[in-house]
């Protein structure tokens, strides 16, 4: 991967080798210790472990976008994510990302120090594009067919690769027209978002065909239900399948893998990086 990077605020995230984005859900059901510690305290502890385990990015999300999940108000989402982002930015030398679609959350998260806006709705909500363009944060544009509540009801495509690429092309063009520069953009095929198992597998198989203008690719299959279907395994038994899927995505061109299990994923891609570098040394 020659001189690939992503400009996240003042920080340049080097993507010449793939990196791990750790998932930090701050919904009320994500942390429980019987109430001794607050959710932000528990989230900071989990984040510290992810940093030790090799995460280059921490992705903070306060809206559940799992199939069927209920919507969250702006105020609830702000109350969940802003205190956590403030603490992470203060403590850890990594890119802090915010997983949101709402303009006000984007603006407040960037004020709190987030330098990557990760939006499963690709900045299509009112004011979101303008909020992102007014910042100097990077943007991850993800493909989704439909809306989280109903997207898995009956996903349908003519050609899933072509449709995902066309959608991402359009959203990249919209971002550039609003002033978000190329070096701040990355794209994501949206594994599991309005897709059958077969659609998901096609997207991984042809991942190298989805990126407009060779932008960095973000990929997230961690613990998702299609991995459960392949393995006939419940959500707490999808680690090895998730690591395999992340590694296959990296081998097909993913630059940032979004995962729950940072350490095993980091170890797997670090081994793969060493082999890739060895094959580059013998190439000339
Ligand atoms: C993504 O792919 N996904 S939130 C259902 C699960 C497990 C996990 C158990 N935000 C992505 O992680 N952002 C989410 O079943 C994302 N790419 C990017 N860029 C959904 C999620 C999940 C859903």
Short mmCIF file of C-alpha atoms and ligand atoms in Angstrom, two decimals:
data_model
loop_
_atom_site.label_atom_id
_atom_site.label_comp_id
_atom_site.label_asym_id
_atom_site.label_seq_id
_atom_site.Cartn_x
_atom_site.Cartn_y
_atom_site.Cartn_z
CA UNK A 1 0.00 0.00 0.00
CA UNK A 2 2.08 2.95 -1.25
CA UNK A 3 1.99 6.18 0.85
CA UNK A 4 -1.62 5.81 2.02
CA UNK A 5 -2.79 8.04 4.86
CA UNK A 6 -5.81 9.86 6.28
CA UNK A 7 -5.67 13.45 7.52
CA UNK A 8 -7.56 13.49 10.85
CA UNK A 9 -7.52 17.08 12.07
CA UNK A 10 -3.88 18.01 12.65
CA UNK A 11 -2.88 14.35 12.82
CA UNK A 12 -1.89 12.27 9.81
CA UNK A 13 -2.95 8.64 10.30
CA UNK A 14 -0.39 6.45 8.51
CA UNK A 15 -2.13 3.65 6.60
CA UNK A 16 0.88 2.26 4.73
CA UNK A 17 0.14 -0.83 6.83
CA UNK A 18 -3.45 -1.62 7.90
CA UNK A 19 -4.56 -0.49 11.37
CA UNK A 20 -7.17 -1.49 13.95
CA UNK A 21 -10.13 0.68 15.00
CA UNK A 22 -11.50 -0.43 18.38
CA UNK A 23 -15.27 -0.27 18.88
CA UNK A 24 -16.30 1.61 22.01
CA UNK A 25 -20.08 1.43 22.41
CA UNK A 26 -21.35 3.80 25.08
CA UNK A 27 -24.98 2.76 25.07
CA UNK A 28 -26.33 2.12 28.60
CA UNK A 29 -26.42 -1.67 28.03
CA UNK A 30 -22.76 -1.91 26.91
CA UNK A 31 -21.15 -1.59 30.34
CA UNK A 32 -22.25 -2.99 33.67
CA UNK A 33 -20.27 -3.54 36.87
CA UNK A 34 -23.22 -3.36 39.24
CA UNK A 35 -23.06 0.45 39.26
CA UNK A 36 -19.81 1.08 41.16
CA UNK A 37 -18.16 2.90 38.26
CA UNK A 38 -19.85 5.28 35.80
CA UNK A 39 -20.21 4.39 32.11
CA UNK A 40 -17.52 6.96 31.11
CA UNK A 41 -15.08 5.49 33.68
CA UNK A 42 -15.68 1.97 32.37
CA UNK A 43 -15.39 3.18 28.78
CA UNK A 44 -12.02 4.82 29.55
CA UNK A 45 -10.76 1.56 31.12
CA UNK A 46 -11.87 -0.42 28.06
CA UNK A 47 -10.24 2.19 25.79
CA UNK A 48 -6.94 2.03 27.72
CA UNK A 49 -6.85 -1.73 27.17
CA UNK A 50 -7.58 -1.30 23.43
CA UNK A 51 -4.68 1.19 23.16
CA UNK A 52 -2.32 -1.28 24.88
CA UNK A 53 -3.59 -3.97 22.51
CA UNK A 54 -2.66 -2.00 19.40
CA UNK A 55 -5.65 0.16 18.40
CA UNK A 56 -4.74 3.19 16.26
CA UNK A 57 -8.31 4.53 16.32
CA UNK A 58 -11.06 4.40 18.97
CA UNK A 59 -14.61 4.63 17.58
CA UNK A 60 -17.08 6.02 20.12
CA UNK A 61 -20.76 5.33 19.42
CA UNK A 62 -23.91 6.20 21.39
CA UNK A 63 -26.53 5.11 18.86
CA UNK A 64 -27.20 1.43 18.32
CA UNK A 65 -27.45 0.77 14.58
CA UNK A 66 -27.97 -2.96 14.95
CA UNK A 67 -30.90 -4.28 12.91
CA UNK A 68 -34.13 -3.43 14.73
CA UNK A 69 -32.59 -1.06 17.33
CA UNK A 70 -34.62 1.95 18.54
CA UNK A 71 -33.73 5.54 17.59
CA UNK A 72 -31.85 7.73 20.12
CA UNK A 73 -32.51 11.45 20.78
CA UNK A 74 -29.80 14.07 20.15
CA UNK A 75 -29.63 14.87 23.87
CA UNK A 76 -29.19 11.24 24.89
CA UNK A 77 -26.54 10.67 22.26
CA UNK A 78 -24.63 13.82 23.31
CA UNK A 79 -24.82 12.84 26.99
CA UNK A 80 -23.37 9.43 26.15
CA UNK A 81 -20.54 10.29 23.78
CA UNK A 82 -19.20 13.77 24.66
CA UNK A 83 -17.88 13.00 28.19
CA UNK A 84 -16.18 9.87 26.86
CA UNK A 85 -14.59 11.64 23.86
CA UNK A 86 -13.25 14.41 26.15
CA UNK A 87 -11.57 11.87 28.42
CA UNK A 88 -10.12 9.78 25.58
CA UNK A 89 -8.63 12.80 23.79
CA UNK A 90 -7.02 13.94 27.05
CA UNK A 91 -5.52 10.53 27.88
CA UNK A 92 -4.63 8.56 24.76
CA UNK A 93 -2.40 9.24 21.76
CA UNK A 94 -4.77 7.74 19.16
CA UNK A 95 -7.34 9.07 16.69
CA UNK A 96 -10.71 9.42 18.42
CA UNK A 97 -13.61 8.74 16.05
CA UNK A 98 -17.31 9.42 16.61
CA UNK A 99 -19.87 6.96 15.19
CA UNK A 100 -22.84 9.27 14.54
CA UNK A 101 -25.18 10.63 11.86
CA UNK A 102 -26.45 13.75 13.66
CA UNK A 103 -25.14 17.23 12.77
CA UNK A 104 -25.16 18.46 16.37
CA UNK A 105 -23.30 15.40 17.62
CA UNK A 106 -20.70 15.85 14.85
CA UNK A 107 -20.13 19.49 15.82
CA UNK A 108 -19.92 18.84 19.56
CA UNK A 109 -17.76 15.74 19.16
CA UNK A 110 -15.26 17.63 17.00
CA UNK A 111 -15.21 20.46 19.59
CA UNK A 112 -14.44 17.79 22.22
CA UNK A 113 -11.48 16.58 20.12
CA UNK A 114 -12.79 13.84 17.81
CA UNK A 115 -10.87 13.90 14.50
CA UNK A 116 -12.74 11.23 12.52
CA UNK A 117 -16.48 11.28 11.79
CA UNK A 118 -17.70 7.74 11.11
CA UNK A 119 -21.22 7.90 9.69
CA UNK A 120 -23.20 4.80 8.69
CA UNK A 121 -25.59 7.21 6.85
CA UNK A 122 -22.73 8.83 4.91
CA UNK A 123 -23.64 12.42 5.95
CA UNK A 124 -27.16 12.27 4.46
CA UNK A 125 -28.96 13.55 7.60
CA UNK A 126 -29.92 17.27 7.66
CA UNK A 127 -26.90 19.50 8.33
CA UNK A 128 -24.45 16.60 8.73
CA UNK A 129 -22.45 17.33 5.57
CA UNK A 130 -22.15 21.01 6.50
CA UNK A 131 -21.11 20.15 10.07
CA UNK A 132 -18.39 17.82 8.81
CA UNK A 133 -17.20 20.31 6.17
CA UNK A 134 -16.95 23.06 8.80
CA UNK A 135 -14.49 20.90 10.78
CA UNK A 136 -11.03 19.65 9.89
CA UNK A 137 -11.90 16.08 10.88
CA UNK A 138 -11.68 13.12 8.52
CA UNK A 139 -14.90 11.45 7.32
CA UNK A 140 -15.77 7.77 6.83
CA UNK A 141 -18.63 7.36 4.32
CA UNK A 142 -20.44 4.01 4.67
CA UNK A 143 -22.89 2.32 2.33
CA UNK A 144 -26.24 1.17 3.72
CA UNK A 145 -29.37 0.02 1.88
CA UNK A 146 -32.46 1.25 3.76
CA UNK A 147 -32.56 2.20 7.45
CA UNK A 148 -31.21 0.20 10.43
CA UNK A 149 -34.67 -0.68 11.73
CA UNK A 150 -35.77 -2.43 8.52
CA UNK A 151 -32.64 -2.90 6.37
CA UNK A 152 -32.38 -6.68 6.84
CA UNK A 153 -36.02 -7.35 5.86
CA UNK A 154 -35.33 -8.00 2.15
CA UNK A 155 -32.03 -6.64 0.84
CA UNK A 156 -31.98 -6.55 -2.95
CA UNK A 157 -29.40 -5.56 -5.57
CA UNK A 158 -28.81 -5.98 -9.28
CA UNK A 159 -25.04 -5.84 -8.89
CA UNK A 160 -24.05 -5.24 -5.26
CA UNK A 161 -20.46 -4.20 -6.05
CA UNK A 162 -21.53 -1.68 -8.70
CA UNK A 163 -24.30 -0.22 -6.51
CA UNK A 164 -22.06 0.19 -3.47
CA UNK A 165 -19.34 1.81 -5.60
CA UNK A 166 -21.80 4.19 -7.29
CA UNK A 167 -23.28 5.22 -3.94
CA UNK A 168 -19.83 5.86 -2.44
CA UNK A 169 -18.78 7.80 -5.57
CA UNK A 170 -21.82 10.08 -5.19
CA UNK A 171 -21.21 10.70 -1.50
CA UNK A 172 -17.50 11.38 -2.09
CA UNK A 173 -18.51 13.91 -4.79
CA UNK A 174 -20.99 15.57 -2.38
CA UNK A 175 -18.30 15.83 0.30
CA UNK A 176 -15.76 17.33 -2.09
CA UNK A 177 -18.37 19.83 -3.37
CA UNK A 178 -18.90 20.95 0.25
CA UNK A 179 -15.17 21.37 0.84
CA UNK A 180 -14.08 18.10 2.43
CA UNK A 181 -10.75 17.40 0.75
CA UNK A 182 -9.65 14.03 -0.69
CA UNK A 183 -7.00 13.49 2.01
CA UNK A 184 -9.77 13.56 4.69
CA UNK A 185 -12.03 10.94 3.08
CA UNK A 186 -12.33 7.18 3.49
CA UNK A 187 -15.09 4.74 2.46
CA UNK A 188 -16.72 1.58 3.83
CA UNK A 189 -18.89 -1.02 1.99
CA UNK A 190 -21.12 -1.35 5.07
CA UNK A 191 -20.85 -5.06 5.80
CA UNK A 192 -24.21 -6.22 7.22
CA UNK A 193 -26.09 -3.00 6.43
CA UNK A 194 -28.97 -4.04 4.16
CA UNK A 195 -27.11 -7.08 2.82
CA UNK A 196 -27.62 -10.84 2.72
CA UNK A 197 -24.77 -13.22 3.58
CA UNK A 198 -24.08 -13.61 -0.15
CA UNK A 199 -23.93 -9.79 -0.64
CA UNK A 200 -21.50 -9.51 2.28
CA UNK A 201 -19.28 -12.28 0.90
CA UNK A 202 -19.26 -10.69 -2.58
CA UNK A 203 -18.19 -7.37 -1.05
CA UNK A 204 -15.25 -8.95 0.78
CA UNK A 205 -14.27 -11.00 -2.27
CA UNK A 206 -14.18 -7.85 -4.45
CA UNK A 207 -13.26 -5.26 -1.83
CA UNK A 208 -10.51 -3.86 -4.06
CA UNK A 209 -13.20 -2.72 -6.56
CA UNK A 210 -15.28 -0.52 -4.26
CA UNK A 211 -13.05 2.46 -3.47
CA UNK A 212 -13.57 5.60 -5.57
CA UNK A 213 -10.28 7.31 -6.44
CA UNK A 214 -8.35 4.83 -4.31
CA UNK A 215 -9.47 6.28 -0.97
CA UNK A 216 -8.65 4.31 2.18
CA UNK A 217 -11.14 1.51 2.92
CA UNK A 218 -12.69 0.92 6.35
CA UNK A 219 -14.19 -2.52 6.97
CA UNK A 220 -16.24 -3.88 9.86
CA UNK A 221 -17.60 -7.43 10.14
CA UNK A 222 -16.76 -7.98 13.82
CA UNK A 223 -19.28 -10.31 15.52
CA UNK A 224 -21.94 -9.53 12.90
CA UNK A 225 -24.78 -11.97 12.28
CA UNK A 226 -23.52 -13.26 8.92
CA UNK A 227 -20.45 -14.58 10.74
CA UNK A 228 -22.83 -16.26 13.15
CA UNK A 229 -24.68 -17.80 10.18
CA UNK A 230 -21.45 -19.14 8.61
CA UNK A 231 -20.33 -20.68 11.91
CA UNK A 232 -23.71 -21.45 13.47
CA UNK A 233 -22.36 -19.55 16.49
CA UNK A 234 -23.97 -17.08 18.92
CA UNK A 235 -22.58 -13.54 19.28
CA UNK A 236 -20.19 -14.50 22.10
CA UNK A 237 -18.56 -17.21 19.96
CA UNK A 238 -17.66 -15.28 16.80
CA UNK A 239 -14.11 -14.19 17.68
CA UNK A 240 -12.14 -16.50 15.38
CA UNK A 241 -14.49 -16.01 12.45
CA UNK A 242 -14.32 -12.24 12.97
CA UNK A 243 -10.51 -12.26 13.02
CA UNK A 244 -10.47 -14.38 9.84
CA UNK A 245 -12.86 -11.97 8.09
CA UNK A 246 -10.78 -8.92 9.16
CA UNK A 247 -7.61 -10.57 7.86
CA UNK A 248 -9.23 -11.48 4.52
CA UNK A 249 -10.46 -7.90 4.17
CA UNK A 250 -6.96 -6.58 4.86
CA UNK A 251 -5.51 -8.94 2.26
CA UNK A 252 -8.02 -7.54 -0.25
CA UNK A 253 -7.14 -3.91 0.47
CA UNK A 254 -8.85 -2.75 3.69
CA UNK A 255 -6.80 -0.11 5.53
CA UNK A 256 -8.79 0.23 8.77
CA UNK A 257 -10.58 -2.73 10.37
CA UNK A 258 -13.29 -1.85 12.89
CA UNK A 259 -13.41 -4.56 15.58
CA UNK A 260 -14.50 -5.39 19.13
CA UNK A 261 -11.52 -7.68 19.81
CA UNK A 262 -8.47 -5.49 19.26
CA UNK A 263 -5.67 -7.73 20.49
CA UNK A 264 -6.35 -10.88 18.43
CA UNK A 265 -7.07 -8.78 15.33
CA UNK A 266 -3.90 -6.71 15.78
CA UNK A 267 -1.83 -9.88 16.19
CA UNK A 268 -3.32 -11.46 13.06
CA UNK A 269 -2.77 -8.42 10.83
CA UNK A 270 0.73 -7.85 12.24
CA UNK A 271 1.72 -11.37 11.19
CA UNK A 272 0.16 -10.76 7.75
CA UNK A 273 2.01 -7.42 7.43
CA UNK A 274 5.35 -9.14 8.00
CA UNK A 275 4.65 -11.66 5.26
CA UNK A 276 3.44 -8.95 2.84
CA UNK A 277 6.59 -6.90 3.50
CA UNK A 278 8.73 -9.98 2.87
CA UNK A 279 7.04 -10.59 -0.49
CA UNK A 280 7.61 -6.91 -1.42
CA UNK A 281 11.33 -7.33 -0.60
CA UNK A 282 11.68 -10.23 -3.03
CA UNK A 283 9.64 -8.53 -5.79
CA UNK A 284 12.30 -6.34 -7.50
C1 LIG B 1 -19.32 -0.70 10.00
O1 LIG B 1 -19.37 -1.82 9.48
N1 LIG B 1 -20.96 -1.01 11.95
S1 LIG B 1 -22.50 -0.44 14.13
C2 LIG B 1 -24.53 -6.00 14.72
C3 LIG B 1 -23.80 -6.97 15.40
C4 LIG B 1 -22.49 -6.70 15.79
C5 LIG B 1 -21.95 -5.46 15.50
C6 LIG B 1 -24.09 -8.84 16.81
N2 LIG B 1 -20.78 1.07 12.71
C7 LIG B 1 -20.08 -0.33 11.16
O2 LIG B 1 -20.93 -2.94 14.79
N3 LIG B 1 -19.16 1.90 11.09
C8 LIG B 1 -21.37 -0.13 12.87
O3 LIG B 1 -24.40 -8.16 15.64
C9 LIG B 1 -19.96 0.96 11.64
N4 LIG B 1 -18.53 0.28 9.47
C10 LIG B 1 -18.45 1.54 10.00
N5 LIG B 1 -17.65 2.44 9.42
C11 LIG B 1 -22.99 -2.15 13.91
C12 LIG B 1 -22.10 -3.16 14.54
C13 LIG B 1 -22.70 -4.49 14.84
C14 LIG B 1 -23.98 -4.78 14.46
#
